[in-house]
Amino acid sequence: MKRLLSLMRGLATGVVLALCTVLFVDIPDAQAEYGDVVINNYSDAAGMRPAVFPHWFHRMRFRCKVCHADLGFKMKAGGNEINMVKIIDGQFCGACHNGDIAWSVENCNLCHSGKPGTQTQVHESTIHKLAQPAGTPKK
Amino acid sequence: MTMISRMAFLVLALAAVPAAAEQSGKDVYGKVCATCHASGLAGAPRYGNAGDWAPRVAGGVARLYQSALNGTPKGMPAKGGNLALSDAEAKGAVDFMLAAVKDAARPAAAQAEPKKAEARKDEARKADTAKDEPKAAPVPAAVATTSAATTEVAAAAPADVNSFNRLLKPVSKRNLPPPEDGIHDPSSDGTHALQPPLTAFGPLPKSNAGNRINWVEALNQKKLNPRYDRLDPKAEPVVMDLNIVREVKGSMPDVVYPHKQHTEWLDCSNCHPAIFIPQKGANSISMAAILMGEKCGVCHGKVAFPVSECRNCHSKKKELAVRPAAAEPAK
């Protein structure tokens, strides 16, 4: 009888845990700004939050040409293999985020502000919607 | 006599209202909040539903108070739309709703993860009492000023009437501030330091898709003048004014590709020769390719206006389609 009870209790906690993962871990439909880029090439593995790049904020200040032609950013989310060494070396984000043109790299959490586990994506891009239509549970 | 006594009674009654109006959180909930928070109207977190409240409680009680007092861009009007409520009464109603969730959350969540739940509450308490107060304040305040109009609209019309269409984003879910947008981590201090998009978008011309901003028009109207060079604020773009017309199959209007609007933002090397071979007839483009993020889809559907805006590109009416209509009135 006691065994049965403990078994039942174990089952119940299991069900509750599963529910918790569904309710809390699974992120409900994100509603971020169109064009926000989440870059999670190395962040999760390094124990940092993924970086979020707000396209809208940058295009109000710089034309596409500055980053995508002059600085050599490929037009592919996660396709530039950016890491902090390159940034501190003045490449990619580091061309401006050096304390001269924009704030410097010590403000970790301003970029690394994504929810842990968010995959690399251009948020709300057509391909992102096609591959993962709104309302379907995320995998 | 009767007139005077009536007046006196009225004055007394009016004077008595604010004094007697210190209603309990429960009363306020019943009279005001329950309209939305009982049924979950317009996406409101439902009373006693721990799942609805958990992500909000995680943001701290101070932020919930702010939302109750100032409203939220998701559709919650300030003080639930009843501005006669005092701040204390509105906060009391929040406490009343939170108490119900704490009770309800225990049997479900707290049994399995009591430590996590406690930690969360502790965080919320810390945020409430100490350092987070000034940090959290600027965000909701900024939102409240800029989105007051949208909040009113969202509250007046049932915001989620069109939510049966999964692809249509309701007004209440557009241009959300970073802590509420679902990809930023609200528990990071950096998230709360970021600018909410609506505070920047105010004067820019609107559009129906993407960021809801017509970026090309913003340049035309000189509302924006983003730098063309990283260092030199005076560098001028090399604009090329040449339209390319692409005839398309079927009844869809032909595509007019304007170099002008593109070269205002981009450099030739962004598109040529990797994406488009600069030669007439050398590029085969299809909507399928664009949807998959190739050709025009390298930008359109990611940062530039999305493919839902068909007529921005398919803008040149076909001669064939025009002729029969033009011939008829002549008869």
Coordinates of C-alpha atoms in Angstrom, one line a residue:
Chain A
M1 CA 0.0 0.0 0.0
K2 CA 2.8 2.4 1.0
R3 CA 4.6 1.5 -2.2
L4 CA 1.6 2.2 -4.2
L5 CA 1.2 5.6 -2.5
S6 CA 4.8 6.6 -3.1
L7 CA 4.4 5.5 -6.7
M8 CA 1.3 7.6 -7.1
R9 CA 3.1 10.5 -5.5
G10 CA 6.0 10.1 -7.9
L11 CA 3.7 10.0 -10.8
A12 CA 1.9 13.1 -9.6
T13 CA 5.1 15.1 -9.2
G14 CA 6.1 13.9 -12.7
V15 CA 2.9 15.2 -14.2
V16 CA 3.3 18.5 -12.3
L17 CA 6.9 18.8 -13.5
A18 CA 5.9 18.1 -17.1
L19 CA 3.1 20.8 -16.8
C20 CA 5.6 23.2 -15.3
T21 CA 7.9 22.7 -18.3
V22 CA 5.1 23.3 -20.7
L23 CA 3.8 26.4 -18.7
F24 CA 7.0 28.1 -17.8
V25 CA 9.9 26.9 -19.9
D26 CA 8.0 26.9 -23.2
I27 CA 8.1 30.6 -24.3
P28 CA 4.7 31.8 -25.5
D29 CA 4.6 33.4 -28.9
A30 CA 7.3 36.1 -28.9
Q31 CA 6.1 39.5 -30.1
A32 CA 9.4 41.3 -30.6
E33 CA 10.2 43.9 -33.1
Y34 CA 10.3 43.0 -36.8
G35 CA 13.9 42.3 -37.8
D36 CA 15.3 41.8 -34.3
V37 CA 18.2 39.4 -34.7
V38 CA 18.9 36.8 -32.0
I39 CA 22.4 35.5 -32.2
N40 CA 23.0 32.4 -30.2
N41 CA 26.1 30.8 -31.8
Y42 CA 28.1 30.5 -28.7
S43 CA 26.2 32.3 -25.9
D44 CA 24.2 29.5 -24.4
A45 CA 27.2 27.2 -24.3
A46 CA 29.2 30.0 -22.6
G47 CA 26.5 30.6 -20.0
M48 CA 25.6 34.0 -21.3
R49 CA 22.2 35.2 -22.5
P50 CA 22.0 35.2 -26.3
A51 CA 22.7 38.6 -27.9
V52 CA 19.7 40.5 -29.4
F53 CA 20.4 42.9 -32.2
P54 CA 17.7 45.5 -32.8
H55 CA 17.7 46.3 -36.5
W56 CA 15.2 49.1 -36.1
F57 CA 17.4 51.0 -33.6
H58 CA 20.4 50.8 -35.8
R59 CA 18.8 51.7 -39.1
M60 CA 17.5 54.9 -37.6
R61 CA 21.2 55.9 -37.1
F62 CA 23.1 54.2 -39.9
R63 CA 22.1 53.1 -43.4
C64 CA 22.3 49.4 -44.3
K65 CA 25.5 50.1 -46.3
V66 CA 27.6 51.0 -43.2
C67 CA 27.4 47.6 -41.6
H68 CA 26.6 45.4 -44.6
A69 CA 29.1 46.8 -47.0
D70 CA 31.7 48.7 -45.1
L71 CA 31.9 46.4 -42.0
G72 CA 31.3 43.2 -43.9
F73 CA 28.3 41.9 -42.0
K74 CA 26.7 39.1 -44.1
M75 CA 23.0 39.3 -44.4
K76 CA 22.5 36.0 -42.6
A77 CA 21.5 35.7 -38.9
G78 CA 24.4 34.0 -37.1
G79 CA 26.4 33.8 -40.3
N80 CA 29.2 36.1 -39.2
E81 CA 30.6 33.9 -36.4
I82 CA 31.1 37.0 -34.3
N83 CA 32.8 36.4 -30.9
M84 CA 34.0 38.8 -28.2
V85 CA 37.6 38.6 -29.3
K86 CA 36.7 40.0 -32.8
I87 CA 34.5 42.7 -31.2
I88 CA 37.3 43.8 -28.8
D89 CA 39.6 43.7 -31.8
G90 CA 37.4 46.3 -33.6
Q91 CA 35.7 44.0 -36.0
F92 CA 31.9 43.7 -36.6
C93 CA 30.1 45.4 -33.6
G94 CA 33.4 46.5 -32.3
A95 CA 33.8 48.9 -35.2
C96 CA 31.4 51.2 -33.4
H97 CA 30.9 49.7 -29.9
N98 CA 34.3 50.9 -28.8
G99 CA 33.4 53.8 -26.5
D100 CA 34.0 56.3 -29.4
I101 CA 30.9 56.0 -31.6
A102 CA 28.8 53.9 -29.4
W103 CA 29.1 52.5 -25.9
S104 CA 31.8 49.9 -25.2
V105 CA 31.8 46.2 -24.6
E106 CA 31.7 46.4 -20.8
N107 CA 27.9 46.8 -21.0
C108 CA 27.5 43.0 -21.5
N109 CA 23.8 42.9 -20.6
L110 CA 22.7 45.5 -23.2
C111 CA 23.4 43.0 -26.0
H112 CA 23.3 39.8 -24.1
S113 CA 19.7 40.3 -23.0
G114 CA 17.8 37.5 -24.8
K115 CA 16.0 34.7 -23.0
P116 CA 18.3 31.8 -22.5
G117 CA 17.8 29.1 -25.1
T118 CA 16.3 31.4 -27.8
Q119 CA 17.5 30.1 -31.1
T120 CA 19.4 32.2 -33.7
Q121 CA 16.8 33.9 -35.8
V122 CA 15.7 37.0 -37.6
H123 CA 12.6 37.6 -35.5
E124 CA 9.3 37.6 -37.4
S125 CA 11.1 36.9 -40.7
T126 CA 9.1 35.1 -43.4
I127 CA 11.2 32.0 -43.2
H128 CA 11.0 31.9 -39.4
K129 CA 7.2 32.1 -39.7
L130 CA 7.1 29.4 -42.4
A131 CA 9.3 27.0 -40.5
Q132 CA 7.5 27.7 -37.2
P133 CA 4.0 29.0 -37.7
A134 CA 2.5 31.0 -34.8
G135 CA 0.6 28.9 -32.4
T136 CA 2.5 25.6 -32.8
P137 CA 4.4 24.5 -29.8
K138 CA 8.1 25.2 -30.2
K139 CA 10.6 22.4 -30.4
Chain B
M1 CA -35.8 74.8 2.6
T2 CA -36.1 71.5 0.7
M3 CA -33.8 73.0 -1.9
I4 CA -31.2 73.9 0.7
S5 CA -31.5 70.6 2.4
R6 CA -31.1 68.8 -0.9
M7 CA -28.0 70.9 -1.7
A8 CA -26.6 70.2 1.7
F9 CA -27.3 66.5 1.2
L10 CA -25.6 66.6 -2.2
V11 CA -22.5 68.4 -0.9
L12 CA -22.4 66.0 2.0
A13 CA -22.7 63.0 -0.3
L14 CA -20.0 64.3 -2.6
A15 CA -17.7 65.0 0.4
A16 CA -18.5 61.6 1.7
V17 CA -17.5 59.8 -1.5
P18 CA -13.8 60.2 -1.3
A19 CA -13.8 59.5 2.4
A20 CA -15.9 56.4 2.1
A21 CA -14.2 55.4 -1.1
E22 CA -11.3 53.5 0.5
Q23 CA -12.6 50.3 -0.9
S24 CA -11.0 47.0 -0.3
G25 CA -9.0 45.3 -3.0
K26 CA -11.8 42.7 -3.3
D27 CA -14.5 45.4 -3.8
V28 CA -12.4 47.1 -6.5
Y29 CA -11.8 43.8 -8.2
G30 CA -15.5 43.0 -8.2
K31 CA -16.5 46.4 -9.5
V32 CA -13.7 47.2 -12.0
C33 CA -11.1 44.5 -12.6
A34 CA -13.4 41.6 -13.0
T35 CA -14.7 42.9 -16.3
C36 CA -11.6 41.7 -17.9
H37 CA -9.7 39.7 -15.3
A38 CA -12.5 37.2 -14.6
S39 CA -12.8 36.0 -18.2
G40 CA -9.4 36.9 -19.6
L41 CA -10.9 39.5 -22.0
A42 CA -8.3 41.0 -24.4
G43 CA -5.6 38.7 -23.0
A44 CA -5.9 39.9 -19.4
P45 CA -4.4 37.5 -16.9
R46 CA -7.4 35.6 -15.4
Y47 CA -8.1 35.8 -11.7
G48 CA -6.8 32.8 -9.9
N49 CA -5.1 31.4 -13.0
A50 CA -1.5 30.8 -11.9
G51 CA -0.3 30.1 -15.4
D52 CA -1.5 33.5 -16.6
W53 CA 0.1 35.4 -13.8
A54 CA 3.4 33.5 -13.4
P55 CA 5.4 35.5 -16.1
R56 CA 4.0 38.8 -14.8
V57 CA 4.8 38.1 -11.2
A58 CA 8.3 37.2 -12.3
G59 CA 8.7 40.8 -13.4
G60 CA 8.2 42.0 -9.9
V61 CA 5.3 43.4 -8.0
A62 CA 6.5 47.0 -8.5
R63 CA 6.0 46.6 -12.3
L64 CA 2.5 45.1 -11.7
Y65 CA 1.6 48.2 -9.7
Q66 CA 2.9 50.4 -12.5
S67 CA 0.8 48.5 -15.0
A68 CA -2.3 48.8 -12.8
L69 CA -1.8 52.6 -12.3
N70 CA -0.6 53.6 -15.8
G71 CA -2.0 50.9 -18.0
T72 CA -0.1 48.7 -20.4
P73 CA 0.4 48.7 -24.2
K74 CA -1.3 45.3 -24.3
G75 CA -4.6 46.9 -23.6
M76 CA -4.9 47.4 -19.9
P77 CA -6.3 50.9 -19.3
A78 CA -4.9 53.0 -16.4
K79 CA -6.5 52.0 -13.2
G80 CA -8.7 49.6 -15.2
G81 CA -10.4 52.5 -16.8
N82 CA -11.8 53.8 -13.5
L83 CA -9.7 56.9 -12.8
A84 CA -11.8 57.7 -9.7
L85 CA -9.9 55.0 -7.9
S86 CA -7.1 56.1 -5.6
D87 CA -3.6 54.7 -6.1
A88 CA -3.9 52.7 -2.9
E89 CA -7.2 51.1 -4.1
A90 CA -5.7 50.1 -7.4
K91 CA -2.7 48.6 -5.6
G92 CA -5.1 46.9 -3.2
A93 CA -6.8 45.2 -6.2
V94 CA -3.5 44.0 -7.5
D95 CA -2.7 42.6 -4.1
F96 CA -6.1 40.9 -4.0
M97 CA -5.5 39.3 -7.4
L98 CA -2.0 38.2 -6.5
A99 CA -3.1 36.6 -3.3
A100 CA -5.5 34.4 -5.3
V101 CA -2.7 33.3 -7.5
K102 CA -0.3 32.6 -4.7
D103 CA -2.9 30.3 -3.1
A104 CA -3.7 28.7 -6.4
A105 CA -0.1 28.3 -7.4
R106 CA 0.9 26.4 -4.3
P107 CA -0.8 23.1 -5.0
A108 CA 0.2 23.0 -8.6
A109 CA 3.7 24.6 -9.0
A110 CA 5.1 25.1 -5.5
Q111 CA 4.8 21.5 -4.5
A112 CA 7.1 20.5 -7.3
E113 CA 9.4 23.5 -7.1
P114 CA 8.9 25.2 -3.9
K115 CA 12.4 26.7 -3.9
K116 CA 12.0 28.2 -7.3
A117 CA 8.7 29.8 -6.5
E118 CA 10.0 31.2 -3.2
A119 CA 13.1 32.6 -5.0
R120 CA 10.8 34.2 -7.5
K121 CA 8.7 35.8 -4.8
D122 CA 11.8 36.9 -3.0
E123 CA 13.1 38.5 -6.2
A124 CA 9.8 40.2 -6.6
R125 CA 9.9 41.5 -3.1
K126 CA 13.5 42.8 -3.5
A127 CA 12.4 44.5 -6.7
D128 CA 9.5 46.0 -4.9
T129 CA 11.4 47.3 -1.9
A130 CA 14.9 48.3 -3.0
K131 CA 16.9 49.0 -6.1
D132 CA 14.5 48.1 -8.9
E133 CA 12.1 50.9 -8.2
P134 CA 14.0 53.6 -10.1
K135 CA 15.1 51.1 -12.8
A136 CA 11.6 49.8 -13.5
A137 CA 10.0 53.2 -13.4
P138 CA 11.3 54.8 -16.6
V139 CA 10.1 51.9 -18.8
P140 CA 6.4 51.9 -17.9
A141 CA 6.4 55.7 -17.6
A142 CA 7.7 56.0 -21.2
V143 CA 5.2 53.4 -22.4
A144 CA 2.4 55.1 -20.7
T145 CA 3.0 58.5 -22.3
T146 CA 3.5 57.3 -25.9
S147 CA 1.0 54.5 -26.0
A148 CA -1.8 56.2 -24.1
A149 CA -3.7 56.5 -27.4
T150 CA -3.2 52.9 -28.5
T151 CA -4.1 51.7 -25.0
E152 CA -7.4 53.6 -25.2
V153 CA -8.1 52.2 -28.6
A154 CA -7.2 48.7 -27.6
A155 CA -9.4 48.9 -24.5
A156 CA -12.4 50.5 -26.4
A157 CA -12.5 47.9 -29.2
P158 CA -12.2 44.3 -28.2
A159 CA -8.5 44.0 -29.1
D160 CA -8.5 40.3 -29.9
V161 CA -11.5 40.2 -32.2
N162 CA -9.2 39.2 -35.0
S163 CA -7.1 36.8 -33.1
F164 CA -8.8 33.9 -34.8
N165 CA -6.4 34.7 -37.7
R166 CA -3.1 33.6 -36.3
L167 CA -1.2 35.6 -38.8
L168 CA -2.8 39.0 -37.9
K169 CA -1.1 40.7 -35.0
P170 CA -3.5 42.6 -32.8
V171 CA -2.8 46.2 -32.0
S172 CA -2.0 45.3 -28.5
K173 CA 0.9 43.1 -29.5
R174 CA 2.7 45.4 -31.9
N175 CA 5.9 47.3 -31.0
L176 CA 6.1 46.0 -27.5
P177 CA 8.8 47.3 -25.1
P178 CA 11.7 44.9 -24.7
P179 CA 10.7 43.4 -21.3
E180 CA 7.4 42.3 -22.7
D181 CA 8.4 41.2 -26.2
G182 CA 9.1 37.6 -25.5
I183 CA 12.7 37.3 -26.7
H184 CA 14.3 39.6 -24.2
D185 CA 14.9 38.2 -20.7
P186 CA 12.9 40.5 -18.3
S187 CA 15.1 39.3 -15.5
S188 CA 18.1 41.0 -17.0
D189 CA 18.9 44.6 -16.0
G190 CA 20.0 45.3 -19.6
T191 CA 16.6 44.5 -20.9
H192 CA 15.1 47.3 -18.9
A193 CA 17.7 49.8 -20.0
L194 CA 16.8 49.3 -23.7
Q195 CA 14.7 51.9 -25.5
P196 CA 11.1 50.8 -26.2
P197 CA 10.5 51.1 -30.0
L198 CA 7.4 53.2 -29.7
T199 CA 9.3 56.0 -27.9
A200 CA 11.5 56.3 -31.0
F201 CA 8.8 55.7 -33.7
G202 CA 6.6 58.6 -32.7
P203 CA 7.1 61.1 -35.6
L204 CA 7.9 58.5 -38.3
P205 CA 5.4 57.8 -41.1
K206 CA 3.4 54.6 -40.5
S207 CA 2.9 51.5 -42.6
N208 CA 0.9 48.3 -42.3
A209 CA 3.6 45.7 -41.8
G210 CA 7.0 45.1 -40.4
N211 CA 8.0 47.6 -37.8
R212 CA 4.8 49.5 -38.8
I213 CA 7.1 52.2 -40.0
N214 CA 7.5 53.3 -43.7
W215 CA 11.3 53.6 -43.6
V216 CA 11.6 54.8 -47.2
E217 CA 9.0 57.5 -46.7
A218 CA 10.8 58.5 -43.4
L219 CA 13.9 59.3 -45.5
N220 CA 11.9 61.1 -48.1
Q221 CA 10.2 63.3 -45.5
K222 CA 13.6 63.9 -43.9
K223 CA 12.3 62.6 -40.6
L224 CA 15.4 60.4 -40.5
N225 CA 18.9 61.0 -41.7
P226 CA 20.9 57.9 -40.9
R227 CA 24.6 58.1 -41.5
Y228 CA 25.9 56.8 -44.8
D229 CA 29.4 56.5 -43.3
R230 CA 30.4 55.1 -40.0
L231 CA 32.5 58.2 -39.0
D232 CA 31.5 61.0 -41.4
P233 CA 28.0 62.4 -40.6
K234 CA 28.1 64.4 -43.8
A235 CA 28.7 61.6 -46.3
E236 CA 26.0 61.6 -48.9
P237 CA 24.7 58.3 -50.5
V238 CA 25.4 57.7 -54.1
V239 CA 21.9 57.5 -55.4
M240 CA 21.1 55.9 -58.8
D241 CA 17.7 56.6 -60.2
L242 CA 16.9 53.8 -62.6
N243 CA 13.7 51.7 -62.6
I244 CA 13.8 48.1 -63.7
V245 CA 10.5 46.6 -64.9
R246 CA 10.1 42.9 -64.6
E247 CA 7.2 41.3 -66.4
V248 CA 5.5 38.6 -64.4
K249 CA 3.2 35.7 -65.3
G250 CA -0.5 35.7 -64.7
S251 CA -2.7 38.6 -63.8
M252 CA -0.4 40.0 -61.2
P253 CA 0.8 43.6 -62.0
D254 CA 4.4 43.8 -63.2
V255 CA 7.2 44.5 -60.8
V256 CA 8.9 47.9 -60.9
Y257 CA 12.2 47.7 -59.1
P258 CA 13.4 51.2 -58.1
H259 CA 17.2 51.6 -57.8
K260 CA 16.6 55.0 -56.2
Q261 CA 15.0 53.9 -52.9
H262 CA 17.5 51.0 -52.6
T263 CA 20.7 53.0 -53.2
E264 CA 19.6 55.5 -50.6
W265 CA 20.1 52.8 -48.0
L266 CA 22.5 50.3 -49.6
D267 CA 25.7 50.1 -51.6
C268 CA 25.8 48.4 -55.1
S269 CA 28.0 45.7 -53.6
N270 CA 25.3 44.6 -51.2
C271 CA 23.3 43.1 -54.1
H272 CA 25.6 42.9 -57.0
P273 CA 26.9 40.5 -58.1
A274 CA 26.3 38.0 -55.3
I275 CA 22.5 38.2 -55.1
F276 CA 21.6 39.7 -58.5
I277 CA 23.8 39.4 -61.6
P278 CA 23.8 43.0 -63.0
Q279 CA 22.6 42.0 -66.5
K280 CA 19.1 42.0 -68.0
G281 CA 17.5 38.6 -68.0
A282 CA 20.2 36.9 -66.1
N283 CA 18.3 36.5 -62.8
S284 CA 15.4 34.2 -62.4
I285 CA 13.3 35.3 -59.4
S286 CA 10.3 33.6 -58.0
M287 CA 8.1 34.3 -55.0
A288 CA 9.0 30.9 -53.8
A289 CA 12.7 31.9 -53.7
I290 CA 11.8 35.2 -52.0
L291 CA 9.7 33.4 -49.4
M292 CA 12.7 31.2 -48.7
G293 CA 14.9 34.2 -48.1
E294 CA 16.7 34.3 -51.4
K295 CA 16.9 37.2 -54.0
C296 CA 14.7 40.1 -52.8
G297 CA 13.9 37.9 -49.7
V298 CA 17.4 38.4 -48.4
C299 CA 16.1 41.7 -47.0
H300 CA 12.3 41.7 -47.8
G301 CA 10.7 39.5 -45.1
K302 CA 13.5 40.1 -42.7
V303 CA 14.1 43.9 -42.2
A304 CA 12.7 45.6 -45.3
F305 CA 8.9 45.5 -45.8
P306 CA 7.7 41.9 -45.9
V307 CA 6.1 40.0 -48.8
S308 CA 2.6 40.7 -47.5
E309 CA 2.9 44.1 -49.1
C310 CA 2.4 42.7 -52.6
R311 CA 1.6 46.0 -54.4
N312 CA 4.7 47.8 -53.2
C313 CA 6.6 45.8 -55.8
H314 CA 3.8 44.6 -58.1
S315 CA 2.8 48.1 -59.0
K316 CA 2.6 48.4 -62.8
K317 CA -0.7 47.4 -64.2
K318 CA -0.6 45.2 -67.3
E319 CA -1.7 46.8 -70.5
L320 CA -3.8 43.7 -71.4
A321 CA -5.8 44.0 -68.2
V322 CA -6.5 47.7 -68.8
R323 CA -7.7 47.5 -72.5
P324 CA -11.2 45.8 -72.2
A325 CA -12.2 48.1 -69.3
A326 CA -11.0 51.2 -71.3
A327 CA -12.8 50.0 -74.5
E328 CA -16.3 49.7 -72.8
P329 CA -17.0 53.3 -71.9
A330 CA -16.1 54.3 -75.5
K331 CA -19.1 52.4 -77.0

